[in-house]
Coordinates of C-alpha atoms in Angstrom, one line a residue:
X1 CA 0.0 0.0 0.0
X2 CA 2.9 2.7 0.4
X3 CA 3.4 2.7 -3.6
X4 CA -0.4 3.5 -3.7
X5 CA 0.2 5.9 -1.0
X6 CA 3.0 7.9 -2.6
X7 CA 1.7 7.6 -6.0
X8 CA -2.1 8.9 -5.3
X9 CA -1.2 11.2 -1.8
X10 CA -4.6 12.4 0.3
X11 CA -6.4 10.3 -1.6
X12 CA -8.7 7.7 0.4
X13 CA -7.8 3.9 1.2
X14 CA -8.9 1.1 -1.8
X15 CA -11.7 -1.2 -0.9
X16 CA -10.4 -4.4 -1.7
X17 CA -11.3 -6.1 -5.0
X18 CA -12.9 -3.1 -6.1
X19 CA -11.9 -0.9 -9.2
X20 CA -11.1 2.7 -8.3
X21 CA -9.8 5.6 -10.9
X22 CA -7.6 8.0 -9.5
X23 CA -5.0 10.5 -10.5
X24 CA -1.6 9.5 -10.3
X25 CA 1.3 11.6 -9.1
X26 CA 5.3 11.7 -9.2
X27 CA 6.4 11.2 -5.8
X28 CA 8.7 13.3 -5.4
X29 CA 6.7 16.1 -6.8
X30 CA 3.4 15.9 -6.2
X31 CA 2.0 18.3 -8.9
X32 CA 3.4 16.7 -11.2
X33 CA 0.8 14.2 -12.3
X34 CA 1.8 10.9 -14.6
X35 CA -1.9 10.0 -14.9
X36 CA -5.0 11.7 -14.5
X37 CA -7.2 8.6 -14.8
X38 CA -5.5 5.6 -13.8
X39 CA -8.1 2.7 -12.8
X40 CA -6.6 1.1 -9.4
X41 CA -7.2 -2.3 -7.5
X42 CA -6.0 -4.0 -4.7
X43 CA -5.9 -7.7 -4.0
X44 CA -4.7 -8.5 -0.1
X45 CA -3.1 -11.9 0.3
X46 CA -3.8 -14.8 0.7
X47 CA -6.8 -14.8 -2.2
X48 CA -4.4 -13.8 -4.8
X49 CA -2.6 -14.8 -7.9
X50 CA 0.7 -15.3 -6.4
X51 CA -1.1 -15.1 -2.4
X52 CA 0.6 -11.9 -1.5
X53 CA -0.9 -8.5 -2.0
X54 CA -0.8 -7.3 -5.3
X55 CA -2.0 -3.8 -6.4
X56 CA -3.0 -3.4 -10.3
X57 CA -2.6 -0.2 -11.9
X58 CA -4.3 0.3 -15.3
X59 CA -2.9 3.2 -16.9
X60 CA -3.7 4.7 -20.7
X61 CA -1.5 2.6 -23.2
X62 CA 0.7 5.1 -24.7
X63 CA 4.4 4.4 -24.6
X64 CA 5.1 7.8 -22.8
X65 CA 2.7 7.3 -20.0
X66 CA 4.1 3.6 -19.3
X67 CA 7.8 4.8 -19.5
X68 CA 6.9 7.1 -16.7
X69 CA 4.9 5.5 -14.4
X70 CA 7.7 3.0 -14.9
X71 CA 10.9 5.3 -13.7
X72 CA 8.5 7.2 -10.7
X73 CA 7.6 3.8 -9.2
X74 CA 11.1 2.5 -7.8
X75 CA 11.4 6.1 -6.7
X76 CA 8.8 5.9 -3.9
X77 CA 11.5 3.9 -1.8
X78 CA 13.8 6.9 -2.0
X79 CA 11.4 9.6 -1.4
X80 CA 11.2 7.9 2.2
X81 CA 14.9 8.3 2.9
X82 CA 15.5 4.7 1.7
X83 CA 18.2 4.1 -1.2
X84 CA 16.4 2.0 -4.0
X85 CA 18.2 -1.3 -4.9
X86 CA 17.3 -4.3 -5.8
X87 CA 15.9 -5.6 -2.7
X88 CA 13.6 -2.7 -2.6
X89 CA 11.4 -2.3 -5.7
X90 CA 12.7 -3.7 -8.8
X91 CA 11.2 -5.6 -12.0
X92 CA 10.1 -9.4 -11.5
X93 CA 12.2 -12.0 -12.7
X94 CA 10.9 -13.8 -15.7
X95 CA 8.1 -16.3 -14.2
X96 CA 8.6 -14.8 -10.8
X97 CA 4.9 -14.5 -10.2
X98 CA 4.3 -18.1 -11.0
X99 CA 6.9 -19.3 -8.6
X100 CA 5.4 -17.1 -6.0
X101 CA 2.3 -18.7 -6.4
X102 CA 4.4 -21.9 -6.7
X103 CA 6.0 -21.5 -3.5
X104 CA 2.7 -20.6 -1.6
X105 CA 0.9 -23.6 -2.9
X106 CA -1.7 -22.4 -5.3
X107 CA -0.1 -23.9 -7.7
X108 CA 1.5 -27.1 -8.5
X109 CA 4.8 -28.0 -10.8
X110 CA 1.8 -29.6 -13.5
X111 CA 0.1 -26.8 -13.5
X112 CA 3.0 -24.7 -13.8
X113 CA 4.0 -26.2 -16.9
X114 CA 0.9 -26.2 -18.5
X115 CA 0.9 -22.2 -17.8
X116 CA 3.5 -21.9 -19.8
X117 CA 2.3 -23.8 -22.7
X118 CA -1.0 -21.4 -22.7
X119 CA 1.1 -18.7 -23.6
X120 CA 2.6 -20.1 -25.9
X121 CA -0.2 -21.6 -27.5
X122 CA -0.8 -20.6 -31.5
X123 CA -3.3 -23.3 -32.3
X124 CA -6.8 -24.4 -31.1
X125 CA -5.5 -28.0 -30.4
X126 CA -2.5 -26.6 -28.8
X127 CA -5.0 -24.5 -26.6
X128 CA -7.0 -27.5 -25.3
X129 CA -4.1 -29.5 -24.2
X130 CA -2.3 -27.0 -21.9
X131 CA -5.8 -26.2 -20.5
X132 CA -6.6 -30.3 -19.9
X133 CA -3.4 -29.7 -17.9
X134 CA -3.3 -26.6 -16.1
X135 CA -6.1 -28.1 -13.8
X136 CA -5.1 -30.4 -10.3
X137 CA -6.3 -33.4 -11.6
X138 CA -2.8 -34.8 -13.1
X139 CA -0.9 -34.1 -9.8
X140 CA -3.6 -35.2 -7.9
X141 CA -3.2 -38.8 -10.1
X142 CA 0.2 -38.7 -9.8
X143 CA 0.5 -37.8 -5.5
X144 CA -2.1 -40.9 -5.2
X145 CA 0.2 -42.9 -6.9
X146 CA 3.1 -41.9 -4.9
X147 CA 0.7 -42.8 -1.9
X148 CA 0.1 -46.2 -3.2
X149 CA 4.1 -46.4 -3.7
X150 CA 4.9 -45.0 -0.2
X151 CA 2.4 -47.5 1.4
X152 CA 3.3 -50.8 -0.6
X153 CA 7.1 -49.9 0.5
X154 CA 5.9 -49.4 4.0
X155 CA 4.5 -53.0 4.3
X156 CA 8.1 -54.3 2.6
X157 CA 9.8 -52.6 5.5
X158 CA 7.7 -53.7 8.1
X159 CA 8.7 -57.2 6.8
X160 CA 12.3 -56.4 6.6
X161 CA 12.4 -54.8 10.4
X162 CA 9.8 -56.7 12.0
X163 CA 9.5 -60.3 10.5
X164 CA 11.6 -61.5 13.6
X165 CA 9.9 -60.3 16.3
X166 CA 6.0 -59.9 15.5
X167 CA 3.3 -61.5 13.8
X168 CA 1.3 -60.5 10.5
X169 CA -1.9 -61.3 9.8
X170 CA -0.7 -62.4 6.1
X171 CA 2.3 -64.3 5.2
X172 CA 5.5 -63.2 3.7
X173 CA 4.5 -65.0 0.7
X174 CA 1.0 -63.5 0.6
X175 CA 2.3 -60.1 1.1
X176 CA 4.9 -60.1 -1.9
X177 CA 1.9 -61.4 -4.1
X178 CA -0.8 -58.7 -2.4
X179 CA 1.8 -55.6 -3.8
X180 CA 3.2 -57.1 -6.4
X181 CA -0.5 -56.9 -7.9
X182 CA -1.1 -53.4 -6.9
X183 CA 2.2 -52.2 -9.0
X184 CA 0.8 -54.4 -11.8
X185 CA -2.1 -52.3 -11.4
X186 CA -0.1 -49.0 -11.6
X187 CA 2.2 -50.4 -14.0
X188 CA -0.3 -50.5 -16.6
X189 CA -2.0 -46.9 -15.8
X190 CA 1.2 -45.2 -16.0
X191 CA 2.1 -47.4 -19.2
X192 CA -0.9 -45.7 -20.4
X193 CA -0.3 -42.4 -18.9
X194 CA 3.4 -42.6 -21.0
X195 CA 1.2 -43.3 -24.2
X196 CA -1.0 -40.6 -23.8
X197 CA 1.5 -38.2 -23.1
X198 CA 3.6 -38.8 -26.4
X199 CA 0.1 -38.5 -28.1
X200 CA 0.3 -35.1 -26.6
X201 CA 3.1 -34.0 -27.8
X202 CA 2.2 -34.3 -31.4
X203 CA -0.2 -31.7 -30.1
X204 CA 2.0 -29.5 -28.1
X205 CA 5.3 -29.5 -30.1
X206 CA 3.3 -30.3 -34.1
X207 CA 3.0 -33.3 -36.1
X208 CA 5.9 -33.1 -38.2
X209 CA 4.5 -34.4 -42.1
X210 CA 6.8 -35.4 -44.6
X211 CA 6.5 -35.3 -48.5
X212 CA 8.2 -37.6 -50.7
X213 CA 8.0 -38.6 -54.3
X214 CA 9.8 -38.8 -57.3
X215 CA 11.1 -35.3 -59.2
X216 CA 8.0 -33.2 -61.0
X217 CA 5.2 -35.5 -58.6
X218 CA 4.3 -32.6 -57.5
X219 CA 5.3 -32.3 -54.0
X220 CA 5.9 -28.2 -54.0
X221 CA 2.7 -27.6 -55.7
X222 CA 0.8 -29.7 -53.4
X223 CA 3.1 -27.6 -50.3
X224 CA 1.9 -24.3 -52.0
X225 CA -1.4 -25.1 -52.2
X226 CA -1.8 -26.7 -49.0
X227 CA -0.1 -23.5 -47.2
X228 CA -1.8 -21.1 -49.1
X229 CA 1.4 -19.1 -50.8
X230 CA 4.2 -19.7 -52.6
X231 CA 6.6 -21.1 -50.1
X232 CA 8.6 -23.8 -52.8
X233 CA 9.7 -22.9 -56.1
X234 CA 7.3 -24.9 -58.8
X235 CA 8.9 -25.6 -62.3
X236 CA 8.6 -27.9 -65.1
X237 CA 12.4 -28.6 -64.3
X238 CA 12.8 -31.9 -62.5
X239 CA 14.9 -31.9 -59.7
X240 CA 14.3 -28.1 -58.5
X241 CA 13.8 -28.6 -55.0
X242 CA 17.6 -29.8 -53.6
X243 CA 17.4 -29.0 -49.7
X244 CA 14.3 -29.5 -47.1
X245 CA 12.1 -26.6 -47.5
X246 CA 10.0 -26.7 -43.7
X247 CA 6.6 -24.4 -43.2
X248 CA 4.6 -24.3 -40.4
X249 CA 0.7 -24.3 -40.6
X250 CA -2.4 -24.6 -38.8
X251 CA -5.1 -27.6 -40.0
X252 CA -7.9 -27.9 -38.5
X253 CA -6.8 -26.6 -35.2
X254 CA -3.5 -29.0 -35.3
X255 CA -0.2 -27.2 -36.0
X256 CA 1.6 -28.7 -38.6
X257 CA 5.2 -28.8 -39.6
X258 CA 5.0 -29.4 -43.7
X259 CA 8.8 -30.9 -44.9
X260 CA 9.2 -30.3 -49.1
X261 CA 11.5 -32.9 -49.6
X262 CA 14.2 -33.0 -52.5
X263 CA 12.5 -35.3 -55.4
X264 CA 14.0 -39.3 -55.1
X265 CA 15.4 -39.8 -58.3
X266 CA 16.8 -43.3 -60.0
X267 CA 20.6 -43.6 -59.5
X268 CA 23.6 -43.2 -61.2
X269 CA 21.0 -41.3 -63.4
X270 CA 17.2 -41.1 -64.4
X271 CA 16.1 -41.1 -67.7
X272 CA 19.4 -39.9 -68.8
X273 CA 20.1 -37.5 -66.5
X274 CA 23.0 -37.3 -64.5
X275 CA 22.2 -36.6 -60.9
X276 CA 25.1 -34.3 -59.3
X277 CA 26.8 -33.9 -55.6
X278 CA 24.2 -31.0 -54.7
X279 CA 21.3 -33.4 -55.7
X280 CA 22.8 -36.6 -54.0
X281 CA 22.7 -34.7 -50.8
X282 CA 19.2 -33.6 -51.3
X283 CA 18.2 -37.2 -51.8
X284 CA 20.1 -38.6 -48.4
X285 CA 18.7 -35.1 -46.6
X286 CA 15.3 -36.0 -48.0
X287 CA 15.6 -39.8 -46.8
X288 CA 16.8 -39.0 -43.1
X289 CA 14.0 -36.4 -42.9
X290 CA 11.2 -39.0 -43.7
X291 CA 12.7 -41.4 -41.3
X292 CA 11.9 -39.3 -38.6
X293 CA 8.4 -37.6 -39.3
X294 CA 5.5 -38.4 -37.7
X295 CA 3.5 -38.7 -41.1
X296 CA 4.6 -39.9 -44.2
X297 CA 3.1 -38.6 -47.8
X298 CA 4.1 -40.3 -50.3
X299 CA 3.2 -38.0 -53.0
X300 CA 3.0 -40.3 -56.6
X301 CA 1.7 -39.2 -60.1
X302 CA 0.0 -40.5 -62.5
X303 CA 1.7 -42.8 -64.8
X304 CA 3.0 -41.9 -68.5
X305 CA 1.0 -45.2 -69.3
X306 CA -2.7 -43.9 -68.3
X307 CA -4.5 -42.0 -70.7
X308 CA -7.9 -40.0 -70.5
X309 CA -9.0 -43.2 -72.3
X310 CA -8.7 -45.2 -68.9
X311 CA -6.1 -47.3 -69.9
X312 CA -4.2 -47.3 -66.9
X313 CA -0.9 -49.6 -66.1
X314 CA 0.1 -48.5 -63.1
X315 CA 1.2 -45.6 -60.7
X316 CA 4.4 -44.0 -61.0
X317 CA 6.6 -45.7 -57.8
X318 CA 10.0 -45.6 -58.8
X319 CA 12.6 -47.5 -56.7
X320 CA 14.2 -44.8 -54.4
X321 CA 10.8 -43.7 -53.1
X322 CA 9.9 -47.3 -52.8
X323 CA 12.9 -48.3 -50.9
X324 CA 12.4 -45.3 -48.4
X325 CA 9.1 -46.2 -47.6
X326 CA 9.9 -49.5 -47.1
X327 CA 11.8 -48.1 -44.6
X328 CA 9.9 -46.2 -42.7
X329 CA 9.0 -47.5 -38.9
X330 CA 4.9 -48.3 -39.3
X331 CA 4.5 -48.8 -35.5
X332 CA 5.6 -45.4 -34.8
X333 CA 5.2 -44.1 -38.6
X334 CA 1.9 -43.0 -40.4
X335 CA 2.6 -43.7 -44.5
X336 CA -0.4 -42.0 -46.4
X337 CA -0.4 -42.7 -50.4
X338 CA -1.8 -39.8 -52.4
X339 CA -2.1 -40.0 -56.4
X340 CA -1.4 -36.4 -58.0
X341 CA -2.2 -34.9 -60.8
X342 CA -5.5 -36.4 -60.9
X343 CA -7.0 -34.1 -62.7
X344 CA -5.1 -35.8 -66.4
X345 CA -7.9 -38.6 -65.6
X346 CA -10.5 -38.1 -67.8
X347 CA -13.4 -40.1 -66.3
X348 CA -14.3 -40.6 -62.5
X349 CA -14.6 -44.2 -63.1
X350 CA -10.6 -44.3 -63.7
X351 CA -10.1 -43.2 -60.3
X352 CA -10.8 -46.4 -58.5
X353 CA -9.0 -48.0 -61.2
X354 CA -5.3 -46.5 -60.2
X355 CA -6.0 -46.6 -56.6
X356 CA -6.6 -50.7 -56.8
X357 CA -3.2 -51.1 -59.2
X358 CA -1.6 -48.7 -56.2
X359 CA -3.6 -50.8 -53.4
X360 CA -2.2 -54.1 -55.5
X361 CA 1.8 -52.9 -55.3
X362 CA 1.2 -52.6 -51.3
X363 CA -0.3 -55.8 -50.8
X364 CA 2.4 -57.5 -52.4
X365 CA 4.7 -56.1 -50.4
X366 CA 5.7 -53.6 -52.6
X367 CA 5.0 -50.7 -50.4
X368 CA 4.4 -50.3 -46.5
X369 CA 1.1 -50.5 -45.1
X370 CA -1.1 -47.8 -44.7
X371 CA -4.2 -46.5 -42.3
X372 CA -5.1 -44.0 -44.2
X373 CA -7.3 -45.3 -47.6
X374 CA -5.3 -44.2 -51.0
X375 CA -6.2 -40.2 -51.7
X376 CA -6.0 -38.8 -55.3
X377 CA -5.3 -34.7 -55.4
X378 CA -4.6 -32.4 -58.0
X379 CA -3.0 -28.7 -57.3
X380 CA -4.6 -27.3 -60.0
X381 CA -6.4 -24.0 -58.2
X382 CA -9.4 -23.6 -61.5
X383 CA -11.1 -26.8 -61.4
X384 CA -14.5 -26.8 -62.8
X385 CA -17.4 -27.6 -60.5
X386 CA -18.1 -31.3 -60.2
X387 CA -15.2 -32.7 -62.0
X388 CA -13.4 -35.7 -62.0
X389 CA -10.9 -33.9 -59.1
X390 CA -12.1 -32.1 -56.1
X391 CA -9.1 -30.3 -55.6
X392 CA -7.4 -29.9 -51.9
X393 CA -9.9 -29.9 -49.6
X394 CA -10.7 -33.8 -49.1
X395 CA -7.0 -34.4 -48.8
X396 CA -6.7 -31.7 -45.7
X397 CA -10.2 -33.3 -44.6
X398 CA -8.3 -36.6 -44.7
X399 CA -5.4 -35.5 -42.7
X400 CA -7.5 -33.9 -40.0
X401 CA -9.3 -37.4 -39.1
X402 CA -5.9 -39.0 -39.2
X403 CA -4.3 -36.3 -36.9
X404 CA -7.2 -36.9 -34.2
X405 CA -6.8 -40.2 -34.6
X406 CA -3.3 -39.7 -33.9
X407 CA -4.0 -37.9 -31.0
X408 CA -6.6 -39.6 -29.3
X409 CA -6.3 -40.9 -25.8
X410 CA -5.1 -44.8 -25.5
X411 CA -7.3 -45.9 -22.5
X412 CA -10.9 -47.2 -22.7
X413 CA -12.2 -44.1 -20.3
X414 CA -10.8 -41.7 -22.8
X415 CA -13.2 -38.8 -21.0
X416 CA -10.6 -40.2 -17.4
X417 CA -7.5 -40.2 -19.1
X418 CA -8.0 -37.4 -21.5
X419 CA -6.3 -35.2 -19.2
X420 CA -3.2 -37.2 -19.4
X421 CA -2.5 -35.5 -23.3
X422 CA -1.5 -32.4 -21.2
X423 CA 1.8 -34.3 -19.7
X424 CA 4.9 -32.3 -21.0
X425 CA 8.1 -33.8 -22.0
X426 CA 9.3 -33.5 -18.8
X427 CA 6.6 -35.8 -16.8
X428 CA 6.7 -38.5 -19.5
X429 CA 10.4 -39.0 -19.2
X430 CA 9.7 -39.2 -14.8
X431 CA 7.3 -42.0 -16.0
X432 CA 9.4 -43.7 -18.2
X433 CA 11.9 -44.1 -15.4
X434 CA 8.9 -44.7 -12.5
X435 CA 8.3 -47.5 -15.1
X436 CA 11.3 -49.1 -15.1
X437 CA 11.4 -48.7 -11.2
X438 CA 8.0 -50.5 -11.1
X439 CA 9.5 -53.5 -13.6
X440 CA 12.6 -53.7 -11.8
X441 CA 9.9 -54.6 -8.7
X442 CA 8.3 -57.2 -10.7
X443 CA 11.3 -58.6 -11.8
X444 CA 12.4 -59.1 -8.4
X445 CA 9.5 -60.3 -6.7
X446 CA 8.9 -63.2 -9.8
X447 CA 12.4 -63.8 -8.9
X448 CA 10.9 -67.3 -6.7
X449 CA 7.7 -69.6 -7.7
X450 CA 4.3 -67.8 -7.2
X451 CA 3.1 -71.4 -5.5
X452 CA 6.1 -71.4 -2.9
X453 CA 6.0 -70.1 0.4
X454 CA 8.5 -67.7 1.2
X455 CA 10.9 -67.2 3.7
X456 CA 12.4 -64.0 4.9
X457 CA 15.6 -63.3 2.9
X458 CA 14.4 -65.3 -0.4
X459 CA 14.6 -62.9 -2.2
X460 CA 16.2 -59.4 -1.8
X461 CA 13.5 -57.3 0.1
X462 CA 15.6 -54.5 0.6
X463 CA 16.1 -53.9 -3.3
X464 CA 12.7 -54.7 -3.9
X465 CA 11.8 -51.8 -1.4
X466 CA 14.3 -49.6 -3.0
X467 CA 12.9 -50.0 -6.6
X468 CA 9.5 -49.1 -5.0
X469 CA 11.1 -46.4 -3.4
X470 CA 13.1 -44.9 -6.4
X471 CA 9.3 -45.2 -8.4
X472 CA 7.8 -42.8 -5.8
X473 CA 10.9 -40.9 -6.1
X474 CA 10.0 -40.0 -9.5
X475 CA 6.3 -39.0 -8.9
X476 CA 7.6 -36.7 -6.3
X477 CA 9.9 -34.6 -8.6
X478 CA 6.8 -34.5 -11.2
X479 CA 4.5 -32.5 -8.8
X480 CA 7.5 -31.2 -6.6
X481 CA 5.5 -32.8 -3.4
X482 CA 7.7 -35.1 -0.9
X483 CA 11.3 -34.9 0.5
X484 CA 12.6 -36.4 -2.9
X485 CA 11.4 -34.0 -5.1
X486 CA 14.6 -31.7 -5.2
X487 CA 12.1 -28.9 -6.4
X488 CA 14.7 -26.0 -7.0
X489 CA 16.5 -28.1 -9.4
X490 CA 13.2 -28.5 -11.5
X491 CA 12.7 -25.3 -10.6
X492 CA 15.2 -24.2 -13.1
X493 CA 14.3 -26.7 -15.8
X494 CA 10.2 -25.5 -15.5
X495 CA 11.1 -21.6 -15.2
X496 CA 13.7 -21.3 -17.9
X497 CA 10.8 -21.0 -20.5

């Protein structure tokens, strides 16, 4: 209250979480006035943002005004015979109000994270997730897990200290077996968890699409059309693309990262071309690329062999874009076929024609796999009404179902889990290693017959404690709750953004 003080002198106390407009004045000369309608409001702790006071001065926008309201306030300390420094009134730190709020518990290291991925939002997708997150919900999943850890260790401890001396109700044997199932239990929900959480960062960081196809398939055209500007060069020329040309879109609410690859051509040369070093290293740059997008387009034309008479052999595949899709990971890969230059078909009924001779090549083996049914496309922006190609907009259409598909939650109780999408990088790798902690458990406790009894000392208690231990470790440093959750160092990981 003393920068309100100095700053609006004689003037009458705030009513809390109210909005007042006063004049503001320079305090060290109080004629001066920075502000002659300044709208004021005070929030006393603990019901704040960060739960200490905070006072909000809304001030007219111009530069000028700002600039001096700016240079009069860290002045008020010396106007009382105190010499301004840095410990007096200064500027906050980058994400200093959030670690406030942080370190007065009105907010937890989840919910942190996800603040910081709502202002940095740019899509509608991307907007969802960090809000799914920025609720208490995943820490609260996480802290009852760490409950369930800290209470299955508790009963392997008793057995180590007290097996001896007391009596339990349950055998050693029964014991083991009684939390062995409980972490199979949470083994498979944080298995899940881990899933859901890479799903979500497809969301968060952008499903990353590659195109590849043969020189002149069309793959900047299709770029260009599907970004709506000219971001490759488009010429007759084969070959004109040579390095990865990467634009960033929004598609139905999903950011995407487009990739124009260099075109695969036959080597030592195609069709009498020879293929030079600046090309070579296109191909090999356009290869490593496709290897690790999310989505594969494998963009092929129509053959010189089909004619608007329907006499269709087959669709341009030519070996190097074959060979590249072939080795492409499908578990963790999506390859989607799209025919080009549809448009040189002169009857709809050829359509399903090329997309059977395509569908034959990848049944045989030919070509990889795909999810997505074979698309046709053509780039050509003047298409008449009706005809035999509809253009770009059922191949976007197309994508869009395969990116919520993509995205979609693993678990049966997709509305329970759904909130798991908003785990950052950060959490899934905690899980991964609570995972292994929880199989290292497993491992040890299968280590004798399930239908022998046990004996203290068959098998090593004290690790198997430890591995439960080191699991409930990891939960801690997710939500920054518990002795073990050395929350200034992730302090400095979370606040760095």
């Amino acid at each position: 209250m003393e920068i309100y003080q100095r700053l609006c002198p004689g003037q009458s106390i705030l009513k809390p979480r109210h909005a007042t407009l006063r004049t503001l004045y320079h305090p060290r000369n109080p004629v001066e006035v920075l502000d002659s309608g300044a709208l004021i409001l005070s929030f006393p702790a603990p019901y704040t943002a960060t739960g200490e006071d905070i006072l909000e001065l809304h001030v007219h926008g111009g530069n000028a005004v700002v600039k001096s309201l700016l240079r009069a306030i860290p002045l008020v300390a010396a106007s009382n015979g105190v010499k301004p420094d840095a410990h007096t009134i200064r500027y906050a730190e980058p994400g200093e109000f959030t670690r406030r709020a942080f370190y007065n518990g009105l907010l937890d290291l989840t919910q942190v994270e996800a603040l910081g991925d709502i202002l940095s939002a740019e899509t509608e997708q991307q907007r969802r997730i960090a809000v799914k997150g920025s609720s208490s919900v995943l820490a609260q999943q996480y802290e009852s897990w760490r409950q369930l850890l800290l209470h299955a260790r508790g009963e392997l401890e008793a057995l180590i200290d007290f097996s001896e001396d007391q009596h339990f109700d349950e055998s050693p044997s029964r014991l083991i077996t009684s939390v062995k199932k409980q972490v199979l239990d949470l083994k498979a929900q944080v298995q899940a968890s881990i899933e859901n959480a890479s799903r979500g960062e497809l969301l968060r960081k952008g499903i990353d699409i590659a195109f590849v196809g043969a020189p002149n398939a069309g793959k900047s055209s299709l770029l260009n059309r599907i970004v709506g500007r000219e971001a490759a060069i488009v010429s007759e020329e084969a070959g004109t693309t040579r390095d990865v040309v990467n634009v960033g879109v929004d598609i139905g609410g999903f950011h995407c990262r487009f990739g124009d690859l260099a075109g695969l051509r036959n080597k030592p040369s195609d069709q009498g071309v020879t293929i030079g070093s600046i090309e070579l290293e296109g191909m090999r740059r356009a290869r490593e690329r496709a290897l690790v997008a999310d989505v594969v387009v494998a963009v092929l034309s129509i053959s010189p062999s089909c004619n608007q008479d329907g006499s269709c052999s087959t669709v341009d595949v030519n070996p190097q874009v074959a060979s590249t899709l072939r080795l492409c990971d499908t578990e963790k890969q999506v390859v989607v076929y799209v025919i080009n230059k549809i448009d040189l078909v002169g009857s709809n009924e050829n359509i399903p024609k090329l997309q059977a001779l395509l569908k034959k090549q990848i049944s045989d083996g030919d070509l990889p796999l795909s999810r997505v049914p074979i698309l046709v496309t053509s780039c050509i922006s003047d298409l008449p009404p009706h005809s035999v190609a509809d253009g770009i907009q059922p191949l976007l259409e197309s994508l869009v179902v395969l990116f919520r598909d993509l995205t979609a939650t693993s678990d049966v109780d997709s509305a329970a889990w759904e909130v798991s999408l908003g785990a950052t990088e950060r959490q899934r790798l905690l899980l991964e290693q609570c995972l292994k902690n929880l199989q290292d458990f497993i491992d040890q406790a299968d280590e004798d017959p399930a239908d022998q009894e046990l004996e203290p000392g068959s098998i090593d208690i004290v690790m198997a404690a430890e591995s439960l231990r080191s699991a409930a470790n990891g939960l801690a440093r997710i939500t920054g709750v518990g002795e073990a959750a050395n929350v200034e160092e992730v302090l400095g990981v979370v606040f760095e953004k």
